Coordinates of C-alpha atoms in Angstrom, one line a residue:
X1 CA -109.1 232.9 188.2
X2 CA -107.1 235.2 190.9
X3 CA -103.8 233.4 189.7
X4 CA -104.3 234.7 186.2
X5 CA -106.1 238.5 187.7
X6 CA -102.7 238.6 189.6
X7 CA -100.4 237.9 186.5
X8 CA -101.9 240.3 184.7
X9 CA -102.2 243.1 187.0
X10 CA -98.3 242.8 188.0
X11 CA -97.2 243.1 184.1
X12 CA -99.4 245.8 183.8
X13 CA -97.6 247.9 186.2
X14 CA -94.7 246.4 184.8
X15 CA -91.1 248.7 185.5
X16 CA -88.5 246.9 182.9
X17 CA -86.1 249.5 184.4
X18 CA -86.2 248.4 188.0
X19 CA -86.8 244.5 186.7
X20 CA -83.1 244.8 185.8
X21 CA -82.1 246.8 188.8
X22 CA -84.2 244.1 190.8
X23 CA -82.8 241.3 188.7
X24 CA -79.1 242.6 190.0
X25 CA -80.1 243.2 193.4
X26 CA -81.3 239.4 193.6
X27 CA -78.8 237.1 192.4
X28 CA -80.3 234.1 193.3
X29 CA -83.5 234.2 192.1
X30 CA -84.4 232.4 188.7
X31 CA -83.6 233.8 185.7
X32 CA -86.4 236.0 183.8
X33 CA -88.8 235.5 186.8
X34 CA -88.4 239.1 187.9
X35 CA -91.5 241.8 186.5
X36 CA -90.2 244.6 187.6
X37 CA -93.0 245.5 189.8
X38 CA -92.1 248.2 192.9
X39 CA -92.7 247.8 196.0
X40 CA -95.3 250.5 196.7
X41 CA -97.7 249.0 194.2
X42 CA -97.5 245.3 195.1
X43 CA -98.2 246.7 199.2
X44 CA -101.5 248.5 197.4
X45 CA -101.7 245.0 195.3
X46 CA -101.7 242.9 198.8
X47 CA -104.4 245.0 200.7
X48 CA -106.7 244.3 197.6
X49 CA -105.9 241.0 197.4
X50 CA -106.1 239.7 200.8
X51 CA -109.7 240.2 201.3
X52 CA -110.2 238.1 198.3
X53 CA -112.1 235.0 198.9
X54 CA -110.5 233.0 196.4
X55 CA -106.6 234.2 197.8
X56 CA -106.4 230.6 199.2
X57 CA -105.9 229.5 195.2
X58 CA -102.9 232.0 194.4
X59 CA -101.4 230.8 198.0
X60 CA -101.8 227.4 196.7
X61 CA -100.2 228.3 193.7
X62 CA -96.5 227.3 194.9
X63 CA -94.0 227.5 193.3
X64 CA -94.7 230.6 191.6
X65 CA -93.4 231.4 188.1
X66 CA -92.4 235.1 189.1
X67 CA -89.8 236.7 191.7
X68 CA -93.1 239.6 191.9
X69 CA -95.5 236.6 192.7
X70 CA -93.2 235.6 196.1
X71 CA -92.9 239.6 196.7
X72 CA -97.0 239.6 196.3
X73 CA -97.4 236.4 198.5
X74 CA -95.3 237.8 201.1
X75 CA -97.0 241.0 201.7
X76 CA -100.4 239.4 201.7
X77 CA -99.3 237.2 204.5
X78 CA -97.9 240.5 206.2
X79 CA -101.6 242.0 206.0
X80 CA -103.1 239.0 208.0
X81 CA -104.8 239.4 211.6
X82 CA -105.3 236.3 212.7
X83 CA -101.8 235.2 214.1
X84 CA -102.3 231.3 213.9
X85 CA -103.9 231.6 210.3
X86 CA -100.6 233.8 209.6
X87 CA -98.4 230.9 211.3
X88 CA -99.8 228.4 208.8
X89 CA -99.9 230.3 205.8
X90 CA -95.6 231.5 206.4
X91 CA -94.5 227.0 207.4
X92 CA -96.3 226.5 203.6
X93 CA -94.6 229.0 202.0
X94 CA -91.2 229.5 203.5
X95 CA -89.6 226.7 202.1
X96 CA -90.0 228.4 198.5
X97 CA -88.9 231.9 199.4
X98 CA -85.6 232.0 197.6
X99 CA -84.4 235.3 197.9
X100 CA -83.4 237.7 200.7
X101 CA -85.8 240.5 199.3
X102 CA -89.0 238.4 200.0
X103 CA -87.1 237.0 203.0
X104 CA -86.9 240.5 204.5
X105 CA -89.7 242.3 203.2
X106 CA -92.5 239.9 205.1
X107 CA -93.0 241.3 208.5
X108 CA -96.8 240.0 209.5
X109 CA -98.1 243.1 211.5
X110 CA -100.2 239.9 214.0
X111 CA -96.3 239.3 215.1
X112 CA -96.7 242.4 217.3
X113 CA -99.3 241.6 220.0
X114 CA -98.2 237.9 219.9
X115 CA -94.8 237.3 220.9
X116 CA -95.1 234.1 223.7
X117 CA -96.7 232.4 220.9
X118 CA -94.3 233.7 218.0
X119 CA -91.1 232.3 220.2
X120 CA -92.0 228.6 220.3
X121 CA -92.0 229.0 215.5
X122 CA -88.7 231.0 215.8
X123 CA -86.9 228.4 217.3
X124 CA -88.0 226.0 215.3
X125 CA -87.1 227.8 212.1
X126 CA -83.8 228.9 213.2
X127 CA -83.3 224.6 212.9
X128 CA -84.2 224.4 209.5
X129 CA -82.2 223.7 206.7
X130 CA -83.4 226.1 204.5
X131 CA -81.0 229.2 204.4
X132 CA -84.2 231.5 203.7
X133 CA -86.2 229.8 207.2
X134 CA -83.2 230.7 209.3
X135 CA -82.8 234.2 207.4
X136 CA -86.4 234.9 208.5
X137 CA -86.2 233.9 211.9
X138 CA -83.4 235.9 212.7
X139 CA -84.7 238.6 211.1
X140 CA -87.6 238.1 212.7
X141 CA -85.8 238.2 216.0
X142 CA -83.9 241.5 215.2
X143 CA -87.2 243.5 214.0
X144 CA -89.4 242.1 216.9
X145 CA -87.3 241.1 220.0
X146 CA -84.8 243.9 220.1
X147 CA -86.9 246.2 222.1
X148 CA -89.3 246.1 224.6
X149 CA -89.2 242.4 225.0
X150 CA -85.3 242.1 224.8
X151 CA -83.6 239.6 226.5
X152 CA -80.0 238.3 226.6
X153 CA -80.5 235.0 225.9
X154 CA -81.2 235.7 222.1
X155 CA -78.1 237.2 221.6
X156 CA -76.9 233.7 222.4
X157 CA -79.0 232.0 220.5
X158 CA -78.6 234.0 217.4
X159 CA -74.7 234.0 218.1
X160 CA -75.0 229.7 218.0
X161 CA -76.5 229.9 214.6
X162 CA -73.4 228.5 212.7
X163 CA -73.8 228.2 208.8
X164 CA -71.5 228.4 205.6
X165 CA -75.0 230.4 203.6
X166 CA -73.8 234.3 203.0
X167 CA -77.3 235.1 203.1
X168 CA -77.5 234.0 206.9
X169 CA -74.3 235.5 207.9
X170 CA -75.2 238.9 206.8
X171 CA -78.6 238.3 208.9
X172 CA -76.6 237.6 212.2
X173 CA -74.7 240.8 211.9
X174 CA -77.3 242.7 210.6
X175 CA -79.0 241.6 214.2
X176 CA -75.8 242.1 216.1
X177 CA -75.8 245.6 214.5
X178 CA -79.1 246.3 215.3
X179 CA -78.1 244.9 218.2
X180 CA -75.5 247.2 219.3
X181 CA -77.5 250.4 218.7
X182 CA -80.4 249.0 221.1
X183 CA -78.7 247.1 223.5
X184 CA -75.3 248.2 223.5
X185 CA -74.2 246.9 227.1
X186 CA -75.3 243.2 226.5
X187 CA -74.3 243.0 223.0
X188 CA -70.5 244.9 223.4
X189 CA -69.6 241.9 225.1
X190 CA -69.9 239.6 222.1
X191 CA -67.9 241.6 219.9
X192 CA -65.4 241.9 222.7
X193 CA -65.0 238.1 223.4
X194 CA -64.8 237.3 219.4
X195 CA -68.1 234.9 219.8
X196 CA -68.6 235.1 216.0
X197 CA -67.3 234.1 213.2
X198 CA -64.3 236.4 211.8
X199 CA -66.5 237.3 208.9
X200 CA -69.6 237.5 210.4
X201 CA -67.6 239.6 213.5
X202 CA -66.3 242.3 211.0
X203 CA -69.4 242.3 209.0
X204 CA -71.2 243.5 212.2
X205 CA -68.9 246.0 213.0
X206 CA -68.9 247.5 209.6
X207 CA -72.7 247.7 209.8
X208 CA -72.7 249.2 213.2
X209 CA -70.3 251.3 212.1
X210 CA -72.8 252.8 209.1
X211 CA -75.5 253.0 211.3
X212 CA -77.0 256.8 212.6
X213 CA -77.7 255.0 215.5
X214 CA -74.6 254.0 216.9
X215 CA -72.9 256.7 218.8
X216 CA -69.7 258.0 217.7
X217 CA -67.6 257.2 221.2
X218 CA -69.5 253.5 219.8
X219 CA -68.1 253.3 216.5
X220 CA -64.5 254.2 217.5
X221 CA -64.7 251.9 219.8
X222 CA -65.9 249.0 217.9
X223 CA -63.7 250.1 214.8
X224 CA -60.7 249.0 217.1
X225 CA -62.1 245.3 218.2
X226 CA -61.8 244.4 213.7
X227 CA -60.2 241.3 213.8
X228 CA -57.5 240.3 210.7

């Protein structure tokens, strides 16, 4: 069974060091449930696995046991073409993502060439109730809507997400950040006019500040709008 081939190849390529670095780096993931695989093997893992016709059964497989199994899951759904196939398989597993690693790390490569149809899921995650939904639709926002198809508007709409989660708070100002080194102009102004949160305001400024691509005459700037 593909379940059981998948167990077994992510203990052998087991890395106990970097299960307890992992472990640390994940705090609210289950306890023992990380293997301690890396991620360059379990991106080689996904592109042998998603050509599998039996995959359906590990995707089916929900919840699985190990922190590696959601990482696996993840990347297999970022390896898939078909956009509404994609769609389908991210609704069924969101709601068990628990972690901002798998959270972050699934970027479907389909998201590129589809973004009219991608908009109408984002706005519907950014409702949920699950902290790791709304994580991934900002993030989703930040990686994919931040260029060439920027607009204004979802720097309000990110701006109005308002939650007690940490783990969505650091996603708004990592995307108000990112923000600020791509769109500078439209974003200044929400730092300028204290539209977040106090935490989420200074957070943003300290990662903008970190970044090498925010200009220096940027980050001087922005170091004097800190709010106490």
């Amino acid at each position: 069974m593909i379940v059981e081939e998948i167990k077994k190849d992510l203990f052998e390529n087991q890395d106990i060091k970097y299960r307890d670095f992992q472990s640390k780096l994940t705090p609210t993931i289950a306890e023992n449930s990380a293997i301690g695989v890396r991620t360059p093997i379990l991106r080689k893992l996904a592109k042998q696995y998603c050509t599998r016709g039996d995959v359906a059964d590990f995707f089916n497989d929900l919840p699985h046991q190990y922190f590696d199994e959601n990482q696996l899951h993840a990347f297999i759904i970022s390896e898939t073409k078909d956009f509404e196939e994609c769609i389908t398989l991210l609704e069924r597993f969101l709601p068990y993502v628990d972690n901002w690693a798998t959270c972050d790390q699934m970027s479907p490569k389909c998201f590129k060439k589809n973004h009219e149809l991608l908009k109408p899921y984002l706005l519907n995650w950014l409702k949920s109730d699950d902290t790791y939904t709304v994580r991934f639709a900002i993030v989703t926002f930040m990686s994919q809507f931040l260029d060439d198809d920027f607009d204004e508007n979802y720097l309000k709409l990110i701006s109005e997400v308002k939650s007690d989660e940490y783990y969505i708070n650091m996603a708004i100002s990592w995307y108000f950040a990112t923000a600020l080194a791509k769109q500078y102009e439209s974003t200044i102004v929400y730092i300028e006019n204290n539209v977040l949160d106090t935490w989420t305001h200074n957070k943003t400024i300290q990662k903008a500040i970190e970044s090498y691509r925010v200009t220096d005459e940027h980050k001087s700037y922005l170091k004097s709008l800190k709010r106490k």
